[in-house]
CSV table of C-alpha atoms in Angstrom, one decimal:
chain,number,residue,atom,x,y,z
A,1,MET,CA,0.0,0.0,0.0
A,2,HIS,CA,1.9,3.1,1.1
A,3,GLN,CA,5.4,3.2,2.5
A,4,GLY,CA,8.3,5.4,4.1
A,5,THR,CA,9.2,9.1,4.6
A,6,SER,CA,12.1,11.4,4.7
A,7,PRO,CA,13.6,12.2,8.1
A,8,THR,CA,12.2,15.8,8.0
A,9,SER,CA,8.7,14.6,7.6
A,10,VAL,CA,8.3,12.7,10.9
A,11,GLY,CA,8.3,13.3,14.6
A,12,SER,CA,8.4,16.9,15.8
A,13,SER,CA,9.6,18.6,12.6
A,14,PRO,CA,7.8,21.8,11.8
A,15,ALA,CA,6.1,20.4,8.7
A,16,ALA,CA,4.9,17.4,10.7
A,17,LEU,CA,3.5,19.6,13.5
A,18,ARG,CA,1.7,21.8,10.9
A,19,ARG,CA,0.1,18.7,9.3
A,20,ALA,CA,-0.9,17.2,12.6
A,21,ALA,CA,-2.5,20.5,13.9
A,22,LEU,CA,-4.4,20.9,10.7
A,23,ILE,CA,-5.6,17.2,10.5
A,24,ALA,CA,-6.7,17.5,14.2
A,25,ALA,CA,-8.7,20.6,13.3
A,26,LEU,CA,-10.4,18.8,10.4
A,27,ASP,CA,-11.8,16.4,13.1
A,28,VAL,CA,-12.1,13.4,10.7
A,29,VAL,CA,-9.5,10.9,12.0
A,30,ASP,CA,-11.4,9.4,14.9
A,31,GLY,CA,-14.9,9.3,13.3
A,32,GLY,CA,-14.6,5.9,11.7
A,33,PRO,CA,-15.6,5.1,8.1
A,34,GLU,CA,-17.7,7.8,6.4
A,35,GLU,CA,-19.6,7.2,3.2
A,36,ARG,CA,-18.5,10.6,1.8
A,37,PHE,CA,-15.0,9.2,1.7
A,38,GLU,CA,-15.9,5.6,1.1
A,39,ARG,CA,-17.6,6.6,-2.1
A,40,ILE,CA,-14.5,8.2,-3.5
A,41,THR,CA,-12.1,5.2,-2.8
A,42,ARG,CA,-14.8,2.8,-4.2
A,43,ILE,CA,-15.1,4.8,-7.4
A,44,ALA,CA,-11.4,5.1,-7.8
A,45,ARG,CA,-10.8,1.4,-7.4
A,46,ASP,CA,-13.5,0.5,-9.9
A,47,ALA,CA,-12.5,3.2,-12.4
A,48,PHE,CA,-8.9,2.0,-12.5
A,49,GLY,CA,-9.4,-1.7,-12.0
A,50,VAL,CA,-6.8,-1.9,-9.2
A,51,THR,CA,-6.7,-4.1,-6.1
A,52,GLY,CA,-6.7,-1.2,-3.7
A,53,SER,CA,-7.6,2.5,-3.4
A,54,PHE,CA,-6.9,4.5,-0.2
A,55,LEU,CA,-7.5,7.9,1.3
A,56,ASN,CA,-4.6,8.5,3.8
A,57,LEU,CA,-3.9,11.2,6.3
A,58,ALA,CA,-0.2,11.7,7.3
A,59,GLY,CA,0.4,12.5,11.0
A,60,THR,CA,3.7,13.0,12.7
A,61,GLU,CA,4.5,9.3,13.1
A,62,VAL,CA,1.8,7.3,11.4
A,63,VAL,CA,-0.5,7.3,8.4
A,64,THR,CA,-4.2,7.0,9.2
A,65,ILE,CA,-6.2,5.2,6.6
A,66,LYS,CA,-9.4,7.2,6.5
A,67,SER,CA,-11.0,5.1,3.8
A,68,GLN,CA,-10.0,2.0,1.8
A,69,SER,CA,-11.5,-0.1,-0.9
A,70,SER,CA,-9.1,-3.1,-1.1
A,71,ASP,CA,-8.8,-6.8,-1.4
A,72,THR,CA,-6.7,-6.7,1.7
A,73,VAL,CA,-7.7,-4.6,4.7
A,74,PHE,CA,-4.9,-2.5,6.3
A,75,GLY,CA,-4.5,-0.3,9.3
A,76,PRO,CA,-6.2,1.7,10.5
A,77,THR,CA,-2.7,3.2,11.0
A,78,ILE,CA,0.7,2.3,9.6
A,79,PRO,CA,4.1,3.7,10.6
A,80,LEU,CA,4.7,6.7,8.3
A,81,GLN,CA,8.2,5.4,7.3
A,82,ASP,CA,6.5,2.3,5.9
A,83,THR,CA,4.2,4.1,3.4
A,84,PHE,CA,4.4,5.4,-0.1
A,85,CYS,CA,2.4,8.4,1.3
A,86,GLY,CA,5.2,9.2,3.7
A,87,ARG,CA,8.0,9.0,1.1
A,88,THR,CA,6.1,11.2,-1.3
A,89,LEU,CA,5.1,14.0,1.2
A,90,ALA,CA,7.7,16.3,-0.2
A,91,GLU,CA,6.4,15.9,-3.8
A,92,SER,CA,4.2,18.8,-5.0
A,93,GLY,CA,2.2,16.9,-7.5
A,94,PRO,CA,1.0,13.4,-8.5
A,95,VAL,CA,3.4,10.4,-8.0
A,96,VAL,CA,3.3,7.4,-10.4
A,97,VAL,CA,5.5,4.4,-9.7
A,98,PRO,CA,5.0,1.9,-12.6
A,99,ASP,CA,7.0,-0.9,-10.9
A,100,ALA,CA,8.1,-0.4,-7.3
A,101,ARG,CA,10.5,-3.3,-7.4
A,102,ALA,CA,12.5,-1.7,-10.2
A,103,ASP,CA,12.5,1.7,-8.4
A,104,ALA,CA,15.3,2.1,-5.8
A,105,ARG,CA,13.3,4.7,-3.9
A,106,TYR,CA,10.6,2.2,-3.0
A,107,SER,CA,12.0,-1.3,-3.6
A,108,ASP,CA,12.9,-1.9,0.0
A,109,MET,CA,9.5,-1.2,1.5
A,110,PRO,CA,7.8,-4.0,3.4
A,111,MET,CA,4.6,-4.0,1.2
A,112,VAL,CA,6.8,-4.2,-1.9
A,113,VAL,CA,9.1,-7.0,-0.6
A,114,ASP,CA,6.3,-8.9,1.2
A,115,ASP,CA,2.5,-9.2,1.0
A,116,PRO,CA,0.6,-7.7,-0.7
A,117,ASN,CA,3.6,-7.4,-3.1
A,118,VAL,CA,2.8,-4.0,-4.4
A,119,ARG,CA,4.3,-3.2,-7.8
A,120,PHE,CA,2.2,-0.3,-9.1
A,121,TYR,CA,1.5,2.9,-7.1
A,122,ALA,CA,-0.2,6.2,-8.1
A,123,GLY,CA,-1.1,8.9,-5.6
A,124,VAL,CA,-2.2,12.5,-5.7
A,125,PRO,CA,-1.7,14.9,-2.8
A,126,LEU,CA,-4.5,16.1,-0.7
A,127,ARG,CA,-4.2,19.8,0.4
A,128,VAL,CA,-6.3,21.8,2.7
A,129,GLY,CA,-6.3,25.3,4.3
A,130,ASP,CA,-5.3,28.7,3.0
A,131,ASP,CA,-1.7,27.6,2.9
A,132,ALA,CA,-2.6,24.4,0.9
A,133,VAL,CA,-0.8,22.1,3.4
A,134,LYS,CA,-0.4,18.6,2.1
A,135,VAL,CA,-2.1,16.4,4.7
A,136,GLY,CA,-2.2,13.1,2.9
A,137,THR,CA,-2.9,11.3,-0.4
A,138,LEU,CA,-5.6,9.6,-2.5
A,139,CYS,CA,-3.8,6.6,-4.0
A,140,LEU,CA,-4.0,3.3,-5.9
A,141,ILE,CA,-2.0,0.1,-5.6
A,142,ASP,CA,-1.8,-3.1,-7.6
A,143,PRO,CA,0.5,-6.2,-7.7
A,144,THR,CA,0.9,-5.8,-11.5
A,145,PRO,CA,3.2,-3.2,-13.0
A,146,ARG,CA,1.3,-0.7,-15.2
A,147,ALA,CA,1.4,2.9,-16.3
A,148,LEU,CA,-1.2,5.8,-16.4
A,149,ASP,CA,-1.9,7.8,-19.5
A,150,PRO,CA,-2.7,11.5,-19.2
A,151,ASP,CA,-6.4,11.0,-19.1
A,152,ASP,CA,-6.1,8.4,-16.3
A,153,LEU,CA,-3.9,10.8,-14.3
A,154,ALA,CA,-6.4,13.7,-14.8
A,155,LEU,CA,-9.2,11.5,-13.5
A,156,LEU,CA,-7.2,10.6,-10.4
A,157,GLU,CA,-6.5,14.3,-9.8
A,158,GLU,CA,-10.3,15.1,-10.1
A,159,LEU,CA,-11.0,12.4,-7.5
A,160,GLY,CA,-8.3,13.9,-5.3
A,161,LEU,CA,-10.0,17.4,-5.7
A,162,TRP,CA,-13.3,15.8,-4.6
A,163,ALA,CA,-11.5,14.3,-1.5
A,164,GLU,CA,-10.0,17.7,-0.6
A,165,ARG,CA,-13.4,19.4,-0.7
A,166,GLU,CA,-14.9,16.7,1.5
A,167,LEU,CA,-12.0,17.1,4.0
A,168,ALA,CA,-12.4,20.9,4.0
A,169,ALA,CA,-16.2,20.5,4.6
A,170,GLY,CA,-15.4,18.7,7.8
A,171,ALA,CA,-13.4,21.6,9.3
A,172,ASP,CA,-14.9,23.0,12.4
A,173,GLU,CA,-13.9,26.4,13.7
A,174,ASP,CA,-14.5,25.6,17.3
A,175,ARG,CA,-12.4,22.5,17.0
A,176,LEU,CA,-9.7,24.6,15.3
A,177,ARG,CA,-9.7,27.1,18.2
A,178,ASP,CA,-9.4,24.3,20.7
A,179,VAL,CA,-6.4,22.8,18.9
A,180,LEU,CA,-4.6,26.2,18.6
A,181,ALA,CA,-5.4,27.0,22.2
A,182,GLY,CA,-3.4,24.0,23.1
A,183,LEU,CA,-0.4,25.6,21.5
A,184,GLN,CA,-0.5,28.5,24.1
A,185,PRO,CA,2.3,28.5,26.8
A,186,THR,CA,1.5,26.9,30.2
A,187,PRO,CA,2.0,29.0,33.4
A,188,VAL,CA,5.5,28.9,34.9
A,189,ALA,CA,6.7,29.9,38.4
A,190,VAL,CA,9.8,32.1,38.5
A,191,PRO,CA,10.5,33.2,42.1
A,192,GLY,CA,10.7,37.0,42.2
A,193,TYR,CA,9.0,37.5,38.9
A,194,ARG,CA,5.5,37.5,37.3
A,195,ILE,CA,4.8,36.6,33.7
A,196,GLY,CA,1.6,36.5,31.7
A,197,GLY,CA,0.3,37.1,28.2
A,198,MET,CA,-2.6,37.0,25.9
A,199,SER,CA,-3.1,36.6,22.1
A,200,VAL,CA,-6.3,37.6,20.4
A,201,PRO,CA,-6.6,36.5,16.7
A,202,HIS,CA,-8.2,38.8,14.2
A,203,GLY,CA,-10.0,35.8,12.7
A,204,VAL,CA,-10.1,32.2,13.7
A,205,VAL,CA,-6.4,31.7,14.0
A,206,SER,CA,-3.5,34.1,14.7
A,207,GLY,CA,-0.2,34.7,13.0
A,208,ASP,CA,1.1,35.9,16.4
A,209,LEU,CA,3.1,33.6,18.7
A,210,HIS,CA,4.0,34.0,22.3
A,211,ASP,CA,5.8,31.4,24.3
A,212,TRP,CA,7.8,30.9,27.5
A,213,HIS,CA,9.4,27.9,29.2
A,214,LEU,CA,12.0,27.1,31.9
A,215,THR,CA,15.3,25.3,31.5
A,216,GLY,CA,16.7,24.9,35.0
A,217,THR,CA,16.1,28.3,36.5
A,218,ASP,CA,16.4,30.3,33.3
A,219,LEU,CA,13.3,31.6,31.6
A,220,HIS,CA,13.1,31.6,27.8
A,221,LEU,CA,10.6,34.1,26.4
A,222,THR,CA,9.4,34.6,22.8
A,223,VAL,CA,7.0,36.9,20.9
A,224,ALA,CA,6.8,36.6,17.2
A,225,ASP,CA,4.5,38.1,14.5
A,226,VAL,CA,4.1,36.4,11.1
A,227,MET,CA,3.2,38.8,8.3
A,228,GLY,CA,-0.5,38.4,7.3
A,229,LYS,CA,-3.5,36.9,9.0
A,230,GLY,CA,-5.7,33.8,8.9
A,231,MET,CA,-4.9,30.2,8.3
A,232,SER,CA,-1.6,30.6,6.4
A,233,ALA,CA,-0.1,32.9,9.0
A,234,GLY,CA,-1.3,30.6,11.8
A,235,LEU,CA,0.3,27.6,10.2
A,236,LEU,CA,3.6,29.5,9.7
A,237,ALA,CA,3.5,30.6,13.4
A,238,ALA,CA,2.9,26.9,14.4
A,239,THR,CA,6.0,26.0,12.3
A,240,ILE,CA,8.1,28.6,14.1
A,241,ARG,CA,6.8,27.4,17.5
A,242,GLY,CA,7.8,23.8,16.6
A,243,ALA,CA,11.3,25.0,15.7
A,244,LEU,CA,11.6,26.8,19.0
A,245,LEU,CA,10.6,23.8,21.0
A,246,ALA,CA,13.3,21.8,19.2
A,247,ARG,CA,15.9,24.1,20.8
A,248,PRO,CA,14.6,24.6,24.4
A,249,ASP,CA,17.9,25.6,26.1
A,250,ALA,CA,20.0,27.2,23.4
A,251,HIS,CA,21.3,30.8,23.6
A,252,PRO,CA,18.9,33.3,21.9
A,253,ARG,CA,21.6,34.1,19.3
A,254,ASP,CA,21.8,30.4,18.3
A,255,VAL,CA,18.0,29.9,18.3
A,256,VAL,CA,17.4,32.8,15.9
A,257,ALA,CA,20.3,31.8,13.7
A,258,ALA,CA,18.8,28.3,13.5
A,259,LEU,CA,15.4,29.7,12.6
A,260,ASP,CA,17.0,31.8,9.9
A,261,ASP,CA,18.3,28.5,8.4
A,262,GLN,CA,15.3,26.3,9.0
A,263,VAL,CA,12.2,28.5,8.8
A,264,ALA,CA,13.3,31.3,6.5
A,265,PRO,CA,13.0,29.2,3.3
A,266,GLU,CA,9.5,28.2,4.2
A,267,LEU,CA,8.5,31.8,4.9
A,268,GLY,CA,10.1,32.8,1.6
A,269,ARG,CA,8.0,30.1,-0.3
A,270,ALA,CA,4.9,31.6,1.3
A,271,SER,CA,6.0,35.2,0.4
A,272,SER,CA,6.0,36.0,4.1
A,273,PHE,CA,8.3,36.8,7.0
A,274,SER,CA,8.3,37.0,10.8
A,275,THR,CA,9.5,39.5,13.3
A,276,MET,CA,10.6,38.0,16.6
A,277,PHE,CA,11.9,38.9,20.1
A,278,HIS,CA,13.5,36.0,21.8
A,279,GLY,CA,15.3,36.2,25.1
A,280,ARG,CA,16.7,34.3,28.0
A,281,LEU,CA,16.3,35.6,31.6
A,282,THR,CA,18.7,34.7,34.4
A,283,PRO,CA,16.4,35.4,37.4
A,284,ALA,CA,19.1,35.7,40.0
A,285,THR,CA,20.7,38.7,38.3
A,286,GLY,CA,17.8,40.0,36.3
A,287,ARG,CA,19.8,40.0,33.1
A,288,LEU,CA,17.8,39.3,29.9
A,289,ASP,CA,19.9,38.3,26.9
A,290,PHE,CA,18.0,38.6,23.7
A,291,VAL,CA,17.9,38.8,19.9
A,292,ASP,CA,15.4,41.1,18.2
A,293,ALA,CA,14.7,40.1,14.6
A,294,GLY,CA,13.0,43.2,13.3
A,295,HIS,CA,10.4,43.3,16.1
A,296,GLY,CA,11.3,46.4,18.1
A,297,LEU,CA,8.1,46.5,20.2
A,298,VAL,CA,9.4,46.1,23.7
A,299,LEU,CA,8.8,48.7,26.4
A,300,GLN,CA,11.0,48.7,29.5
A,301,MET,CA,9.5,50.5,32.5
A,302,ARG,CA,11.8,51.2,35.5
A,303,ALA,CA,10.7,51.4,39.1
A,304,ASP,CA,11.6,55.1,39.2
A,305,GLY,CA,9.0,55.9,36.4
A,306,ALA,CA,11.5,56.1,33.5
A,307,GLU,CA,10.8,54.1,30.4
A,308,ARG,CA,12.4,53.3,27.0
A,309,THR,CA,11.6,51.3,23.9
A,310,LEU,CA,14.0,48.6,22.9
A,311,LEU,CA,14.3,49.0,19.1
A,312,SER,CA,15.7,46.5,16.7
A,313,SER,CA,18.6,46.8,14.2
A,314,ASP,CA,18.1,43.4,12.5
A,315,LEU,CA,15.7,42.3,9.7
A,316,PRO,CA,12.9,39.8,10.2
A,317,ILE,CA,13.3,36.1,9.8
A,318,GLY,CA,12.8,35.5,6.1
A,319,LEU,CA,14.3,38.8,5.1
A,320,HIS,CA,17.6,38.7,7.0
A,321,PRO,CA,20.6,38.2,4.6
A,322,ALA,CA,21.8,34.6,4.6
A,323,GLY,CA,25.1,34.2,6.5
A,324,LEU,CA,24.9,37.6,8.2
A,325,GLY,CA,25.1,37.3,12.0
A,326,ARG,CA,22.4,38.6,14.4
A,327,THR,CA,23.0,41.5,16.8
A,328,PRO,CA,22.6,40.3,20.4
A,329,GLY,CA,21.3,42.6,23.1
A,330,ALA,CA,20.9,42.5,26.8
A,331,VAL,CA,18.8,44.4,29.4
A,332,ASP,CA,19.1,44.3,33.2
A,333,LEU,CA,15.8,44.2,35.1
A,334,ALA,CA,16.1,45.7,38.5
A,335,PRO,CA,13.5,45.1,41.2
A,336,GLY,CA,10.3,46.8,40.2
A,337,ASP,CA,11.2,46.9,36.5
A,338,VAL,CA,8.7,45.7,33.9
A,339,LEU,CA,8.9,44.6,30.2
A,340,ILE,CA,5.9,44.8,28.0
A,341,ILE,CA,6.3,43.0,24.7
A,342,VAL,CA,3.6,43.2,22.0
A,343,SER,CA,2.8,42.5,18.4
A,344,ASP,CA,2.0,45.4,16.1
A,345,GLY,CA,-1.7,44.9,16.6
A,346,ALA,CA,-1.3,46.5,20.0
A,347,LEU,CA,-0.3,49.8,18.4
A,348,GLU,CA,-3.6,49.8,16.6
A,349,LEU,CA,-5.4,50.0,19.9
A,350,TRP,CA,-4.4,53.7,19.8
A,351,ASP,CA,-2.7,55.7,17.1
A,352,SER,CA,-0.6,53.0,15.2
A,353,THR,CA,2.6,54.6,16.5
A,354,LEU,CA,5.2,53.6,19.1
A,355,ALA,CA,3.4,56.1,21.4
A,356,ALA,CA,0.9,53.4,21.9
A,357,LEU,CA,3.5,51.5,24.0
A,358,SER,CA,3.5,54.3,26.5
A,359,ARG,CA,-0.3,54.1,26.6
A,360,LEU,CA,0.1,50.4,27.5
A,361,GLY,CA,2.6,51.4,30.1
A,362,ALA,CA,0.2,53.8,31.6
A,363,LEU,CA,-2.4,51.1,31.9
A,364,TRP,CA,0.1,48.9,33.7
A,365,ARG,CA,1.0,51.6,36.2
A,366,GLU,CA,-2.7,52.0,36.9
A,367,GLU,CA,-3.2,48.2,37.2
A,368,PRO,CA,0.1,46.5,38.1
A,369,ASP,CA,-1.5,43.1,38.3
A,370,VAL,CA,-0.8,40.8,35.3
A,371,GLU,CA,-4.3,39.4,34.9
A,372,ALA,CA,-6.1,42.7,35.7
A,373,PHE,CA,-3.8,44.5,33.2
A,374,LEU,CA,-4.5,42.0,30.4
A,375,ALA,CA,-8.2,42.2,31.1
A,376,ARG,CA,-8.0,46.0,30.5
A,377,VAL,CA,-6.1,45.4,27.2
A,378,ARG,CA,-8.9,43.0,26.1
A,379,ALA,CA,-11.5,45.6,27.0
A,380,ARG,CA,-9.7,48.2,25.0
A,381,ALA,CA,-9.6,45.8,22.0
A,382,LEU,CA,-13.4,45.4,22.3
A,383,GLU,CA,-13.8,49.2,22.1
A,384,HIS,CA,-11.2,49.8,19.5
A,385,ASP,CA,-10.9,46.8,17.1
A,386,PRO,CA,-7.2,46.7,16.1
A,387,GLY,CA,-8.0,45.0,12.8
A,388,ASP,CA,-5.0,42.7,13.4
A,389,ASP,CA,-3.8,39.9,15.6
A,390,LEU,CA,-3.1,41.2,19.0
A,391,THR,CA,-0.5,39.8,21.5
A,392,VAL,CA,0.7,41.3,24.7
A,393,VAL,CA,3.2,39.8,27.2
A,394,VAL,CA,4.3,41.2,30.5
A,395,LEU,CA,7.4,40.3,32.5
A,396,ALA,CA,7.6,42.0,35.9
A,397,ARG,CA,10.4,41.7,38.5
A,398,ASP,CA,8.9,42.1,42.0
């Protein structure tokens, strides 16, 4: 049936995390057989006269067979590395394998070497969402080598388009919100400090990202803003979050450099970019080492009433010249100091300028409790719709 995948397509890779989040949002994996999909695989098998037709969804580690019309029943899940679907995830279009035994890319797969002795395979990608993420395949298998002529391939693509529309019809906005809410940071306890944040999407999903976590006693803190709104920006933000989680204890300079290498090409393919502020706090000293990739929306308020905006001298991820180092920065938080880090949606709460940061600072001085402050920001957003994703994070030293 369907076999193997490249190392970058499994586990916790950004591409795999994006697929998994989107498939979960479609809410079709756990529902059992559905006639709307069974009809498609049944028609595909009959139309091509093959022994098996399958609609597969590719997760992080396994392929889930959502529908199958086959002489041999498989699944319902198969390790991703043992599937044609997995090995063809990086392909942008249809894949036709006339004889898998004669093709070095597939000849070692269990289902080629052993039962059901697959020789012929043809599959078309299934894509969903604004960013057209490939979540699986509609495919054919047969133990006899064969080829497809252009009309046959066009028919298989039409059936794939039908499957894509059925998948999209199953998307549920509430389920999508639940899935993305699970990507929000969990509370952490840092003695002597308070940290909290909020993110309000302009639509169903947000291109903003905020995250924090501890490694030992050090606190790692991130705010990022992907250009654009909606599903595509949200999926790119999820990709960035996955890349961050893969480097939980690295220095901010190394983290952002790695993102430049790993994520920038994907942002480029989507004609997008992302600003980011990423720092590591040493609580004992109050020193926050950071790299600011074109973000520049950080307000430092001192206990004596003074304040300053930490500006950026680097370009966003996706626009920064390849091979050019990032400019590291550092700030010392004395007792009573506060950092407010926002996405540009926060500026739209007032006059769209950096002066809005001071307005946020004034709100904090009136209400120096994290949750009460964030509640006031939400109230302001209800009165003055920013028309953009909105993220605000506060880090206060007691």
